[in-house]
Amino acid sequence: MNSPNPLDSSIPILTEVIAVNDPDERTYPSTVELATSATPATNLMDQQSWEELEKTLRESVLRQLLTRVDFVLEHRVRDSLADVLQTAVDGLAQEIRGGLSKSLEEIIQRTISQEISKLQSSNFKS
């Protein structure tokens, strides 16, 4: 079976010039032609317009970026904080278990010692 030709002749290639047969088609000057034919006053207005456009675009991009940075930063802080808190809670729980175990052991030993002392004193009295 023949594989399809990846370069179909009906599809234009980027480097291929496509002729337009429309008589109403307007041709627009290139940016080089515009720049060289402009008067200094028009050039100044164009420069001011470009600067205003650049400023507006820069502010818009920065605003969007800051919003995204805030979101990502908040998300990472929450994740990190959750990990830190979980580690702290685990450590605290181990300390409480250890302290409780030691306290219970001491209480049980003291209670047993007291009961033995009571039994011994009651045996000596009898």
Coordinates of C-alpha atoms in Angstrom, one line a residue:
M1 CA 0.0 0.0 0.0
N2 CA 1.4 3.4 -0.9
S3 CA 1.8 5.9 1.9
P4 CA 0.4 9.4 1.3
N5 CA 2.9 12.0 0.1
P6 CA 3.5 14.3 3.1
L7 CA 4.1 17.3 0.7
D8 CA 0.7 17.6 -1.0
S9 CA 1.0 19.9 -4.0
S10 CA -2.3 21.6 -3.2
I11 CA -1.1 22.8 0.2
P12 CA 1.2 25.9 -0.1
I13 CA 4.5 25.9 1.6
L14 CA 5.6 28.9 3.8
T15 CA 8.3 30.0 1.4
E16 CA 5.9 29.8 -1.6
V17 CA 4.4 33.0 -2.9
I18 CA 0.7 32.8 -3.6
A19 CA -0.6 35.0 -6.4
V20 CA -3.8 36.8 -5.7
N21 CA -6.0 37.5 -8.7
D22 CA -8.5 39.8 -6.9
P23 CA -8.4 43.2 -8.6
D24 CA -9.9 44.8 -5.4
E25 CA -7.0 43.5 -3.4
R26 CA -5.2 46.4 -1.8
T27 CA -1.5 46.3 -1.4
Y28 CA -0.2 47.7 1.9
P29 CA 3.2 49.3 2.3
S30 CA 5.8 47.4 4.3
T31 CA 6.8 48.8 7.7
V32 CA 10.2 49.8 6.2
E33 CA 8.3 51.9 3.6
L34 CA 6.1 53.4 6.3
A35 CA 9.1 54.3 8.5
T36 CA 11.0 56.0 5.7
S37 CA 8.1 57.9 4.3
A38 CA 6.8 59.3 7.6
T39 CA 7.4 62.9 8.5
P40 CA 9.1 63.7 11.8
A41 CA 5.8 64.8 13.4
T42 CA 4.1 61.6 12.4
N43 CA 7.1 59.7 13.6
L44 CA 6.8 61.4 17.0
M45 CA 3.1 60.5 17.2
D46 CA 3.9 57.0 16.2
Q47 CA 6.6 56.8 18.8
Q48 CA 4.3 58.1 21.5
S49 CA 1.6 55.6 20.4
W50 CA 4.1 52.8 20.5
E51 CA 5.3 53.8 23.9
E52 CA 1.7 54.1 25.2
L53 CA 0.9 50.7 23.7
E54 CA 4.1 49.2 25.2
K55 CA 3.3 50.7 28.6
T56 CA -0.3 49.4 28.5
L57 CA 0.8 45.9 27.4
R58 CA 3.6 45.8 30.0
E59 CA 1.2 46.7 32.8
S60 CA -1.4 44.2 31.6
V61 CA 1.2 41.4 31.5
L62 CA 2.6 42.3 34.9
R63 CA -0.8 42.4 36.4
Q64 CA -1.6 38.9 35.0
L65 CA 1.8 37.6 36.1
L66 CA 1.4 39.0 39.6
T67 CA -2.0 37.4 39.9
R68 CA -0.6 34.1 38.8
V69 CA 2.5 34.4 41.1
D70 CA 0.2 35.2 44.0
F71 CA -1.8 32.0 43.3
V72 CA 1.3 29.8 42.9
L73 CA 3.0 31.3 45.9
E74 CA -0.1 30.8 48.1
H75 CA -0.5 27.2 46.8
R76 CA 3.2 26.4 47.6
V77 CA 3.0 28.0 51.0
R78 CA -0.1 26.0 51.9
D79 CA 1.6 22.8 50.8
S80 CA 4.8 23.5 52.7
L81 CA 2.8 24.7 55.7
A82 CA 0.7 21.5 55.6
D83 CA 3.9 19.4 55.5
V84 CA 5.5 21.3 58.4
L85 CA 2.3 21.1 60.5
Q86 CA 1.9 17.4 59.8
T87 CA 5.5 16.8 60.9
A88 CA 5.0 19.0 64.0
V89 CA 1.8 17.1 64.9
D90 CA 3.5 13.8 64.4
G91 CA 6.4 14.8 66.7
L92 CA 4.1 16.2 69.3
A93 CA 1.9 13.1 69.3
Q94 CA 5.0 10.9 69.8
E95 CA 6.2 13.2 72.7
I96 CA 2.7 13.0 74.3
R97 CA 2.6 9.2 73.9
G98 CA 6.1 8.9 75.4
G99 CA 5.2 11.2 78.3
L100 CA 1.9 9.5 79.0
S101 CA 3.5 6.1 78.9
K102 CA 6.2 7.2 81.3
S103 CA 3.6 8.8 83.6
L104 CA 1.4 5.7 83.6
E105 CA 4.4 3.5 84.3
E106 CA 5.4 5.7 87.3
I107 CA 1.8 5.8 88.6
I108 CA 1.5 2.0 88.3
Q109 CA 4.9 1.5 90.1
R110 CA 3.9 3.9 92.9
T111 CA 0.5 2.2 93.3
I112 CA 2.0 -1.3 93.4
S113 CA 4.6 -0.1 95.9
Q114 CA 1.9 1.4 98.1
E115 CA -0.2 -1.8 97.9
I116 CA 2.8 -3.9 98.8
S117 CA 3.6 -1.6 101.7
K118 CA 0.0 -1.9 102.9
L119 CA 0.1 -5.6 102.7
Q120 CA 3.4 -5.9 104.4
S121 CA 2.3 -3.6 107.3
S122 CA -1.0 -5.5 107.7
N123 CA 1.0 -8.8 107.7
F124 CA 3.3 -7.5 110.4
K125 CA 0.3 -6.3 112.5
S126 CA -1.4 -9.6 112.4

